[in-house]
XYZ file of C-alpha atoms in Angstrom:
541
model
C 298.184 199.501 238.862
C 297.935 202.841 236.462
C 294.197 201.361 236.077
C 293.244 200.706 239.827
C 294.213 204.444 239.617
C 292.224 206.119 236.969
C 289.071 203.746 239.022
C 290.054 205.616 242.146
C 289.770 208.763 240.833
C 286.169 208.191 239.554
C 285.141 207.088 242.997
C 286.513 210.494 243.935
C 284.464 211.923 242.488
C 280.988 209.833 243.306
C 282.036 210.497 247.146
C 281.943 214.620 246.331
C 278.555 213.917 244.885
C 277.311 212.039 247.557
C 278.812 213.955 250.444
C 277.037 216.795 248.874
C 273.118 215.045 249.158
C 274.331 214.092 252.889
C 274.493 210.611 251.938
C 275.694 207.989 254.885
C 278.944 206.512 253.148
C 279.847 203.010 254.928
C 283.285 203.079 256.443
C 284.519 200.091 254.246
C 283.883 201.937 251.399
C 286.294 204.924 253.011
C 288.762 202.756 253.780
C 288.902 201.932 250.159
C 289.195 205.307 248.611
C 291.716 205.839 251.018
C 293.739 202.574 249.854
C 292.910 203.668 245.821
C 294.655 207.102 246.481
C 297.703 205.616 247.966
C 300.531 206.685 245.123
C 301.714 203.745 243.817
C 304.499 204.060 240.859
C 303.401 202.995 237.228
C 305.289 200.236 235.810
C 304.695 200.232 231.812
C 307.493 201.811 229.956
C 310.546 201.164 232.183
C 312.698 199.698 229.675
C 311.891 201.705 226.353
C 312.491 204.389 229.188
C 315.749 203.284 230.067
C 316.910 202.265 226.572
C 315.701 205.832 225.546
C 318.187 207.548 228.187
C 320.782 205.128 227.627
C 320.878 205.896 223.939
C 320.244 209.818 223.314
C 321.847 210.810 226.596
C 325.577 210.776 225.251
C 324.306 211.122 221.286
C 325.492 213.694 219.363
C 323.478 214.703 216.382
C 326.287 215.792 214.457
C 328.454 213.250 214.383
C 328.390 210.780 211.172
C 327.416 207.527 212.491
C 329.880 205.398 210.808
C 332.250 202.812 212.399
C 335.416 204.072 210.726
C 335.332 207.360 209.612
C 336.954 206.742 206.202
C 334.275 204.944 205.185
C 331.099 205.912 203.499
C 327.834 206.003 205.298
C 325.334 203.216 202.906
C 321.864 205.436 202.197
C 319.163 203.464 200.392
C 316.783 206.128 198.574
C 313.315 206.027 197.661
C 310.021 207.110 197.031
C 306.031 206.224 196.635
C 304.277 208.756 194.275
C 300.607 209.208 196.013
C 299.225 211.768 193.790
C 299.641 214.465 191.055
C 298.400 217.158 192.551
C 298.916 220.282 189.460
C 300.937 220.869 185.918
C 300.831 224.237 185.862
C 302.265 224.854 182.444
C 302.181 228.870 182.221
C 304.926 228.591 185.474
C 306.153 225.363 184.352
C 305.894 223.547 187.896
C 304.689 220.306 188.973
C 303.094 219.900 192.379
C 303.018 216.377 193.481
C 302.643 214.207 196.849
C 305.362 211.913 197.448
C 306.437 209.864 200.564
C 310.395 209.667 200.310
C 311.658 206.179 201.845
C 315.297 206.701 203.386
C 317.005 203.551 204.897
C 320.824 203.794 207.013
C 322.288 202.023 209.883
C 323.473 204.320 212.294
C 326.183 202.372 214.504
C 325.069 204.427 217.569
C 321.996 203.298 217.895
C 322.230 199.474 218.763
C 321.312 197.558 221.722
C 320.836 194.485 222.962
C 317.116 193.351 223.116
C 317.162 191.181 225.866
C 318.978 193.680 227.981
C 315.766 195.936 227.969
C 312.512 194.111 227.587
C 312.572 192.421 224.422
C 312.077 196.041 223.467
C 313.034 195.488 219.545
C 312.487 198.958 217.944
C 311.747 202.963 219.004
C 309.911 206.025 216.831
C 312.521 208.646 218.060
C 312.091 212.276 216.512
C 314.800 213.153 213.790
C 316.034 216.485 215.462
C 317.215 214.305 218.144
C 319.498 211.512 215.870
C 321.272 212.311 213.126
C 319.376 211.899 209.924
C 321.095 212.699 206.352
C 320.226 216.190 204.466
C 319.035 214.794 201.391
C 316.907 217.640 199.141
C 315.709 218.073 195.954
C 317.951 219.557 194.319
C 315.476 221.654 191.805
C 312.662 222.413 194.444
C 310.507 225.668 194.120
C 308.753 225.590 197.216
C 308.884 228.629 199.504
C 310.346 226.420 202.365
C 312.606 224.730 199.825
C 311.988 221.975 201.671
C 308.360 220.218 201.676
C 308.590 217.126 204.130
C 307.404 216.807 207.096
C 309.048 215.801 210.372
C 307.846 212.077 210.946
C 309.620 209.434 213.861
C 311.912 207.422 212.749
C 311.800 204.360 213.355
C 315.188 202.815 215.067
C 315.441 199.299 215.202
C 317.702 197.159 217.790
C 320.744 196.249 215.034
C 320.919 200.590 214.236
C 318.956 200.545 210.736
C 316.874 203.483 210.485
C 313.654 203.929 208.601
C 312.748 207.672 207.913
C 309.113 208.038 205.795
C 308.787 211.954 205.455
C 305.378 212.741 203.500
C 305.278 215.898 201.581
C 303.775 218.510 199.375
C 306.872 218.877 196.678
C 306.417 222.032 194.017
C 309.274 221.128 191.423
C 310.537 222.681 188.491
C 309.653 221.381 184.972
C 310.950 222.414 181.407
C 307.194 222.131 179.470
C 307.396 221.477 176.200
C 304.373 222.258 174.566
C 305.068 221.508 170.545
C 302.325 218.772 170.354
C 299.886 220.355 172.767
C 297.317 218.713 173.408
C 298.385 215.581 172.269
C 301.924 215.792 174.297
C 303.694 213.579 176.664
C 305.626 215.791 180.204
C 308.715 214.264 181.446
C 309.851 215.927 184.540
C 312.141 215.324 186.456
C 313.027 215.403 190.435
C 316.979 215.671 191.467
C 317.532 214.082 195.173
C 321.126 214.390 196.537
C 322.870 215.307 199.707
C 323.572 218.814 200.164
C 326.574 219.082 202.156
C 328.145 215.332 201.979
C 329.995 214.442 198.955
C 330.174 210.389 197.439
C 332.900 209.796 199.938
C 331.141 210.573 203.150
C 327.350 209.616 201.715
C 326.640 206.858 199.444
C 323.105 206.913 197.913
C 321.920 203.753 196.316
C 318.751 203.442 194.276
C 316.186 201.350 196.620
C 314.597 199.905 193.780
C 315.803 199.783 190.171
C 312.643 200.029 188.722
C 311.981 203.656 190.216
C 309.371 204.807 192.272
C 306.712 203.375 193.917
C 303.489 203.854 192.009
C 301.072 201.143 193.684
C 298.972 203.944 195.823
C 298.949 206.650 192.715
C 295.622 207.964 192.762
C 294.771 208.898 189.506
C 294.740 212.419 187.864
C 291.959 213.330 185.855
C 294.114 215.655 183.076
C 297.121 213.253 183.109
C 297.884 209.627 182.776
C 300.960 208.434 184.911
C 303.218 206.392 182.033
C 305.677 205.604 184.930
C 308.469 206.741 187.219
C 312.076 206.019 186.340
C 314.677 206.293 188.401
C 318.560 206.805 188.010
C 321.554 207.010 190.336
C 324.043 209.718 189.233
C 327.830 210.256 190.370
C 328.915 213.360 188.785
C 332.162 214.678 189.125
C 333.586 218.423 189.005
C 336.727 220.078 188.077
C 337.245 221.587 191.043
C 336.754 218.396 193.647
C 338.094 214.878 192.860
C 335.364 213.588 194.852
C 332.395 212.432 193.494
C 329.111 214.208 194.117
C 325.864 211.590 194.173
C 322.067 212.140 193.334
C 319.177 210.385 192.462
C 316.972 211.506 189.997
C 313.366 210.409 189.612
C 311.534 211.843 186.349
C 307.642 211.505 186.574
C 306.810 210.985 182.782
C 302.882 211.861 182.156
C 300.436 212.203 179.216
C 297.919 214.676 178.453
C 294.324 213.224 178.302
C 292.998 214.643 175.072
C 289.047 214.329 175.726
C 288.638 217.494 177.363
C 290.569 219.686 174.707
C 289.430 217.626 172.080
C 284.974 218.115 173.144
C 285.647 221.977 173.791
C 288.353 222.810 171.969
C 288.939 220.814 168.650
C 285.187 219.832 167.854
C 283.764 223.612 167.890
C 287.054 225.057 165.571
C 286.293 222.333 163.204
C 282.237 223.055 163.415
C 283.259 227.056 163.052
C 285.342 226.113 159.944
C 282.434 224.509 158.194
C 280.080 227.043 159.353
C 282.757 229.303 157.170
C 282.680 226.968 154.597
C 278.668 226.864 154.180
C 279.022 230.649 153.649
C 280.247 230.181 150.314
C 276.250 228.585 149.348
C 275.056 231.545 150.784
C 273.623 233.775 148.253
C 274.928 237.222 147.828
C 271.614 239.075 147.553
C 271.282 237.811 151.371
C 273.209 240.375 153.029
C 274.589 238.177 155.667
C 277.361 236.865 153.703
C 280.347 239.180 154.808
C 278.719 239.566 158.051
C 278.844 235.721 158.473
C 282.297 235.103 158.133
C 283.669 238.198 160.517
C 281.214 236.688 162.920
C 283.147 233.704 162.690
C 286.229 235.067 162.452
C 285.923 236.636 166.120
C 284.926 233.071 167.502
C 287.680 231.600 166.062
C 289.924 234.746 168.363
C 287.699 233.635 171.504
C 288.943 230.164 171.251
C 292.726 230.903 170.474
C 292.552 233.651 173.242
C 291.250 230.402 175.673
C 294.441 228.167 174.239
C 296.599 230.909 174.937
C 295.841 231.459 178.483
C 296.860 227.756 179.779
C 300.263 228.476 177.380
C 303.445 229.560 179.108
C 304.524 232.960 177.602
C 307.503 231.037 175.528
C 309.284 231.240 172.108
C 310.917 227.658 172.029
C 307.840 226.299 170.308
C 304.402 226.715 168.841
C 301.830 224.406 170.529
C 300.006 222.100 167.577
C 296.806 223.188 168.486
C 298.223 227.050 168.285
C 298.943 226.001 165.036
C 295.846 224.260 163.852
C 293.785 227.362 165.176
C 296.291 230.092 163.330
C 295.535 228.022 160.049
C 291.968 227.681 160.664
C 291.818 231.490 161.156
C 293.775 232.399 158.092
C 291.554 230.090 156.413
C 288.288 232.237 157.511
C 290.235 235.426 156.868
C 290.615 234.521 153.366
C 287.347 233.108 152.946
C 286.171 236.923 153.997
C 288.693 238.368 151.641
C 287.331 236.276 149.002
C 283.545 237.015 149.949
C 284.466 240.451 149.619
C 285.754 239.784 145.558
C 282.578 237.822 145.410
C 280.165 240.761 146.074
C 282.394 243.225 144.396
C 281.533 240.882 140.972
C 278.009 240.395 141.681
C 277.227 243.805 142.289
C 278.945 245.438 139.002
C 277.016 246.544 136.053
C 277.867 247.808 132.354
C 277.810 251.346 133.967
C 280.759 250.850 136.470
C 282.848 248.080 135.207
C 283.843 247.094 131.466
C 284.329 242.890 132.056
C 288.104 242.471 130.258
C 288.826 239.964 127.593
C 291.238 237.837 130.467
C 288.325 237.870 132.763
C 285.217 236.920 130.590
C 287.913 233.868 129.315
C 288.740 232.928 132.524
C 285.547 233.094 134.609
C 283.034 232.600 132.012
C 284.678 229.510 129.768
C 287.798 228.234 131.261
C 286.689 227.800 134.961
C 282.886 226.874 134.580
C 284.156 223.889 132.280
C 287.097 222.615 134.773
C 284.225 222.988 138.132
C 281.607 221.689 135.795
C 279.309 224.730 135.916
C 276.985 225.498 133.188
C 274.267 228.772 132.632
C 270.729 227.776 132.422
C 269.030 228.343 128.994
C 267.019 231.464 128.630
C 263.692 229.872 127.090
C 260.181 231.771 125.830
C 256.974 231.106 128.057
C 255.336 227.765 126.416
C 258.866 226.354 124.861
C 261.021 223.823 125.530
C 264.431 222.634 125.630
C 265.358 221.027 122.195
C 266.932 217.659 122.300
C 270.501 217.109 120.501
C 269.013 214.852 117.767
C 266.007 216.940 116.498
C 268.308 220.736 117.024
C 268.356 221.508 113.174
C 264.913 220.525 112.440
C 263.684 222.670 115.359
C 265.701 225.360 114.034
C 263.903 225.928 110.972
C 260.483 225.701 112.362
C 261.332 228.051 114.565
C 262.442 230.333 111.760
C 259.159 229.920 109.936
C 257.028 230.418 112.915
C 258.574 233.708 112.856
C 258.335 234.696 109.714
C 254.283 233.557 109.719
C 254.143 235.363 112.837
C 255.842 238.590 110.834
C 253.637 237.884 108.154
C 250.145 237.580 109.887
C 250.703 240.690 112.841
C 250.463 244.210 112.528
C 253.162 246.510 112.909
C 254.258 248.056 115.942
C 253.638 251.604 114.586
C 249.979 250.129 113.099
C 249.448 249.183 116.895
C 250.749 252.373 118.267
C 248.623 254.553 115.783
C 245.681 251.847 115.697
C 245.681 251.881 111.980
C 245.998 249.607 109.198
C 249.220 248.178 108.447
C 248.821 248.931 104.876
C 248.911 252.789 105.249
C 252.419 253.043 104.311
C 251.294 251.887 101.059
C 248.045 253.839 101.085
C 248.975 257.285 103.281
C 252.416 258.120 102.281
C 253.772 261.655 100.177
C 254.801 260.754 96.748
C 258.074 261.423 95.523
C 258.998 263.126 92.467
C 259.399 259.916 90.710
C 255.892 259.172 91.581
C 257.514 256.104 94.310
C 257.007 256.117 98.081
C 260.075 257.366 99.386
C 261.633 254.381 101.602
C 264.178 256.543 103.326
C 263.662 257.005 106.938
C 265.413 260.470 106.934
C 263.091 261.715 103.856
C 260.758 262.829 106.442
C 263.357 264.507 108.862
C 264.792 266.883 106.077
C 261.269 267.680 104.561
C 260.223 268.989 107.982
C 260.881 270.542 111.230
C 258.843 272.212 114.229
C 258.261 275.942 113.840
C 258.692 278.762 116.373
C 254.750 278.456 117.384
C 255.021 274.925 117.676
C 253.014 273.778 114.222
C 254.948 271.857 112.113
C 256.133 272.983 108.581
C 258.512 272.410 105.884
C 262.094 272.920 106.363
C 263.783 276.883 105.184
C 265.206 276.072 101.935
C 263.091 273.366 101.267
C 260.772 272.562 98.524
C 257.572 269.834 98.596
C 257.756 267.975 95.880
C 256.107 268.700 92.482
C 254.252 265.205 92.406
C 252.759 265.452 95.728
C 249.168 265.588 94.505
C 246.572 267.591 96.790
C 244.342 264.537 96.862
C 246.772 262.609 99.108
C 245.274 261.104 102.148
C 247.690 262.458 104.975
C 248.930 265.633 105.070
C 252.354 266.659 105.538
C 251.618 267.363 108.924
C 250.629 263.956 109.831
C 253.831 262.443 107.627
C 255.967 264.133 109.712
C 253.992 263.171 112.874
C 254.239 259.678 111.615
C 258.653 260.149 110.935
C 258.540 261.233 114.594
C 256.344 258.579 115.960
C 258.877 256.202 114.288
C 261.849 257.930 115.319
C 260.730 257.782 118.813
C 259.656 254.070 118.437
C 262.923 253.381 117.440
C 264.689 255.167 120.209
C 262.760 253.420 122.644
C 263.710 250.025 120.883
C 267.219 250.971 121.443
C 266.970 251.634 124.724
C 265.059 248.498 125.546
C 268.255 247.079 123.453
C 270.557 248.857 125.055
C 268.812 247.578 128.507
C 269.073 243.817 127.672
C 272.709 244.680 127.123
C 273.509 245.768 130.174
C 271.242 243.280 131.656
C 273.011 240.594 130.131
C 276.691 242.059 131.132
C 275.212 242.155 134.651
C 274.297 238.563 134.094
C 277.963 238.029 133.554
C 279.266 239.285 136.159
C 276.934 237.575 138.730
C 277.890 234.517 136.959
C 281.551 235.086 137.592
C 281.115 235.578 140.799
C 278.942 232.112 141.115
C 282.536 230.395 139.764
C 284.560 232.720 141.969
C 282.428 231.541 145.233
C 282.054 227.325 143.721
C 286.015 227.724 143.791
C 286.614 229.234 146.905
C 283.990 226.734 147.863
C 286.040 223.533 146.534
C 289.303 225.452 147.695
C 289.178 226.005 151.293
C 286.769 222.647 151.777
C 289.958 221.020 150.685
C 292.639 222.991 152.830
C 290.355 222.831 156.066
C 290.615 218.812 155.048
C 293.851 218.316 154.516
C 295.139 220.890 157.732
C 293.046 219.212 159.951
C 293.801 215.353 158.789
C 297.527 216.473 158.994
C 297.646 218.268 161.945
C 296.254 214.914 164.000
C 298.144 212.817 162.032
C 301.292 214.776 162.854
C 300.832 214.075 166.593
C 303.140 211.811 168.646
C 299.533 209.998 169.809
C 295.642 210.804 169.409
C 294.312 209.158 172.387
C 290.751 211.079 173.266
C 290.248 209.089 177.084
């Protein structure tokens, strides 16, 4: 009948469209429309009607629905975990979707099936039955309350199914000592918030917890499972008990993110600060190298930091790995520092101590197997062990040949023979040559007009024949040519010395940087291999 309706109205509406074109409408077909809009009562419904006002016309929403009122009303709790929605560890809250499952039999809410239609079950609204307050207990949601008002569904013997969905935002303790490799247990608290054990009697729908066969997975956290446990507590005030049931959601941290953008570029940086150590010093990018690193280290600890809740209980692990990696490449730049300090000394600023040239010159280059290369002449080469002695000695009397067959320097200077010392030189009284040096130095002296002459006081010898073949002027320009020859030597000497101290001290600092080198290659090692090895589970998925 409620379809011959809806048809009649359609024709209604073909007439108007007609009528409008002047279109001749048989009278048969008027007759009809007439018959269609005849109101006619629709028949669908009647009982579930009936059965509705027979059942929530005299119901009373507040009244427990319990045959005798000393006993408690049976509440089977549940609940189907659907998603992990957020961890969000710097407020330490877990935002999840759940469906709770509550089952009761509510005594007022029977009938007999056969009295109204075979009608076997309704989806009545719960603000019109009486439903139990159940909440969780530790909820942080603005509304406190999450759910959302779905029918329940009322079946013909009174049990009651009530399926609220819901957006719960619940309070968790994180513990963050073995982030990222850590394991979140947190727990939801479901109870009654006005009815005590006596009155309301929650039982644990299933023993094995919560439902987990619809959990869509979370990419930052794998779902271990979902325990749950029925608490009766009781207080010192009431001698009733007070019941809950308490869910905990217990998680894991997928490493692979962390480990690819966190772990992996710290342990890169730390061997980027450990390659400084080969770098030479005369490069000028040695100190600048490690500070460099040493504000990307600060980058990545400032990144850590931000997804950290601003707590004292505990220091996350990877906190810790980063704090030693840093005071790793703070030292290393403390060290670098020492390093140039030795290679840039000299004889002029620094006198090497005894401690030092023992230390860093014999003791240390034997233990890290360090050696100084041999300083060789053009053309020669490195003796072997078994011919050192014999090479020795013709060494020594290449020298002396060498001696023998060259001029002198002061021959090359003067381009003379090397036999005028012999030939050229002032005889002394005695009638010898006079062989010392400072003969010549206390014979003469430069006047006041800048020729040279004998010394005030002074007296040439009586055996100094006129028929010698160098003046006394050119003696004494010979004595000065020497003296200045030999002051020139002893700078050169002096030179090599100071070279050769500077040598020293570059070579100390080549041990200083091999055992910084060896040092912190072994402490980045070890901190890093202990540090994952410490960890409750090093799962990168």
């Amino acid at each position: 009948m409620c379809v011959l309706n809806m048809f009649s109205i359609d024709l209604k509406f073909v007439f108007k469209v007609l009528l409008k074109q002047n279109f001749q409408i048989p009278k048969w077909i008027l007759w009809l429309t007439v018959l269609l809009n005849t109101p006619f009562a629709c028949m669908a419904g009647y009982h579930e009607k009936r059965l509705l006002h027979d059942l929530l016309d005299s119901y009373n929403t507040l009244e427990r629905p319990v045959v005798n009122e000393s006993d408690p009303l049976q509440l089977s709790f549940g609940l189907t975990l659907m998603q992990i929605i957020d961890v969000d560890e710097k407020n330490q809250l877990l935002i999840t979707n759940i469906w709770l499952k509550l089952e009761w039999n509510d005594m007022n809410l029977r009938w007999n099936t056969s009295e109204y239609g075979n009608v076997k079950d309704l989806r009545i609204p719960p603000h019109r039955i009486w439903k139990p307050d159940v909440l969780m207990y530790n909820s942080a949601d603005e509304g406190f309350d999450g759910t959302y008002p779905t029918n329940v569904v009322v079946r013909n013997n009174g049990s009651c199914l009530y399926v609220p969905p819901g957006i719960f935002k619940s309070t968790c303790k994180i513990d963050i000592t073995w982030f990222p490799f850590d394991d979140q247990r947190c727990e939801m608290k479901f109870g009654s918030w006005t009815y005590d054990g006596f009155q309301l009697d929650l039982q644990l729908q299933d023993e094995a917890g919560g439902d987990i066969s619809s959990f869509v997975t979370n990419g930052e956290w794998d779902l271990l499972g979902v325990p749950g446990k029925r608490n009766e507590i009781y207080y010192n005030c009431c001698p009733e008990p007070y019941i809950d049931i308490t869910f905990a959601i217990v998680i894991r941290r997928r490493t692979l993110y962390y480990f690819f953008n966190l772990i992996v570029p710290c342990v890169l940086i730390a061997s980027m600060a450990l390659l400084g150590f080969t770098l030479p010093p005369d490069s000028g990018e040695k100190l600048s190298l490690g500070v460099t690193i040493l504000l990307s280290l600060t980058v990545f600890l400032n990144m850590v930091a931000e997804t950290m809740p601003a707590t004292s209980d505990a220091v996350p692990l990877l906190g810790t790995y980063f704090n030693c990696i840093m005071f790793m490449v703070a030292s290393s730049v403390v060290s670098t520092i020492l390093i140039l300090n030795y290679h840039h000394r000299n004889a002029d600023t620094h006198e090497m101590a005894d401690w030092v040239r023992v230390v860093f010159l014999y003791w240390l280059p034997c233990i890290l197997r360090m050696s100084r290369p041999a300083r060789l002449k053009e053309g020669e080469f490195p003796p072997t062990p078994m011919s050192d002695t014999s090479d020795r000695k013709s060494q020594l009397q290449d020298v002396e040949l060498k001696e023998r067959s060259s001029k002198s320097l002061l021959a090359n200077v003067l381009d003379i023979d090397d036999d005028f010392r012999h030939n050229c030189r002032p005889l002394t009284p005695g009638g010898t040559l006079p062989h010392n040096p400072t003969y010549y130095r206390t014979m003469y002296r430069h006047t006041d007009d800048g020729s040279i002459g004998p010394l005030a006081g002074s007296r040439m010898p009586d055996a100094v024949q006129p028929h010698t073949c160098i003046s006394s002027s050119a003696d004494y320009e010979l004595a000065l040519i020497l003296k200045e020859i030999r002051f020139i030597t002893d700078m050169m000497r002096q030179e090599d010395e100071d070279s050769e101290v500077a040598k020293d001290w570059k070579f100390a600092a080549m041990v200083v940087d091999r055992l910084c080198l060896i040092i912190f290659t072994l402490f980045t090692i070890i901190t890093t291999v202990g540090i994952l090895t410490s960890a409750p589970h090093i799962i990168v998925s």
